[in-house]
Phi, psi and omega in degrees: 000133181279159196280149166274147187322304170317305167296331169299320207252345180322310181310340182289331179304131184082346163287155177254134170221158173244111176232132180065050174054019169246122174255130181201183187246148180278103168259357175189177188219119185256151184258326190227107349290161179275115193215186178235130156276130196244170179201151188230122169279023177258334159308121164304145179301145185239144170269116185283144174250162181268194199268003167255003167078031176266148190281143191228301177216155164264129187235149178267139173295140181233173171207161168259135178241117175301130174303333186279145144319186173259009137311329176097340189252352191226168180289142175310134177302334187290318187283320179309331191272324187261353172262151177309138182319327196273328181278333164293336167289309177304317179288336171291299199289336176298306181290339186269340170249029164274154194263000000 
């Protein structure tokens, strides 16, 4: 059985990367669409409100970054530069061999 995208990229969780001029820590990996969920420890916590506008909890802002470049058919160039070559090749091969 071939490994899933999450299994391939699991070593990235907790890593700090700069992608598209934003620096953050990888906190999760999504398979559909293939992307990384990033968070910045430098960003101030946000207060989340309930449906009535009352403060409920604080959270660190996060954002999602596509694993693909703008062309949509190769691994994002910022990831290519920062990943270990073997990991970059495995991720690229996985993304391009999906049905």
